[in-house]
XYZ file of C-alpha atoms in Angstrom:
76
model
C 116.453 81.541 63.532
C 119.408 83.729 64.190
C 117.691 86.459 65.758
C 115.773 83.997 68.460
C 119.596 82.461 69.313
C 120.985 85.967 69.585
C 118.177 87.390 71.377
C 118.526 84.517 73.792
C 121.720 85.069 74.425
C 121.597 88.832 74.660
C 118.636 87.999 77.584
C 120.854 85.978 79.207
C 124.107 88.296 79.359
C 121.462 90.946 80.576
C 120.281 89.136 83.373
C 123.785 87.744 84.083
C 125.210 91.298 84.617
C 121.869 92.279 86.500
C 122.559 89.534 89.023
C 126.358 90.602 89.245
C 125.603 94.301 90.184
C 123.003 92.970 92.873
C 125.236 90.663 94.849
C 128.023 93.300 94.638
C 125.589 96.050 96.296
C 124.759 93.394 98.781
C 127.870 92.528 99.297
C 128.970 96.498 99.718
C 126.176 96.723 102.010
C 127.424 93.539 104.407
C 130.665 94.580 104.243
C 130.081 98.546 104.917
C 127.504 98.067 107.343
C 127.381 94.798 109.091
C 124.001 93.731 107.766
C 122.594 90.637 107.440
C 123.353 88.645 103.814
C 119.797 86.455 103.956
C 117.650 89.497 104.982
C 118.832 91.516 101.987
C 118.627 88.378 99.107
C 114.643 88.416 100.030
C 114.737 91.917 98.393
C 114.838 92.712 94.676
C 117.203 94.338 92.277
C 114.956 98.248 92.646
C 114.977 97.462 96.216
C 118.502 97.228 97.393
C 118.937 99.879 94.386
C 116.335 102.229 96.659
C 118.147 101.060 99.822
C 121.602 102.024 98.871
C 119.989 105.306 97.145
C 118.746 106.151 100.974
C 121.661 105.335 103.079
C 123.656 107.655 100.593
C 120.736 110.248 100.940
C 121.407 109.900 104.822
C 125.362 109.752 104.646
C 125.175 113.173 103.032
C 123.182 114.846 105.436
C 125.119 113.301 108.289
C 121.806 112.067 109.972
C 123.189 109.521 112.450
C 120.165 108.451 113.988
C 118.110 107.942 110.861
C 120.428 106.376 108.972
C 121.265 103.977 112.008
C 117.663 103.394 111.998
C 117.450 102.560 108.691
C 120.362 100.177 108.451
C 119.441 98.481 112.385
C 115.881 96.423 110.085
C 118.806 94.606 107.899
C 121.400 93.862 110.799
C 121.245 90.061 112.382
């Protein structure tokens, strides 16, 4: 009985802190790059995960034009 109210909560406070990380990386990415806050909540956890992941990829190699196009699919 203990371990199904525990487990419960654990599930919860997992997908609590999930949900916190992914509105803070869209929120970075609004903020940082001007893009659009209802284009990015259709995409999932892994996918603004992979997005971020590629814009730093791009910021690194100082590839303007790529990473602009990138980024110019999210803006409004």
């Amino acid at each position: 009985m203990l371990l199904a109210f525990f487990s419960g909560i654990f599930l919860a406070a997992y997908l609590f802190m999930r949900y916190i990380i992914s509105s803070a990386g869209v929120r970075y990415l609004v903020d940082t790059y001007g893009m659009d806050k209802q284009k990015l909540r259709k995409l999932k956890y892994k996918e603004i995960a992979a997005l971020r992941k590629s814009i730093n990829q791009l910021r690194k190699k100082n590839d303007a034009f790529s990473l602009e196009e990138l980024i110019r699919k999210y803006r409004p």
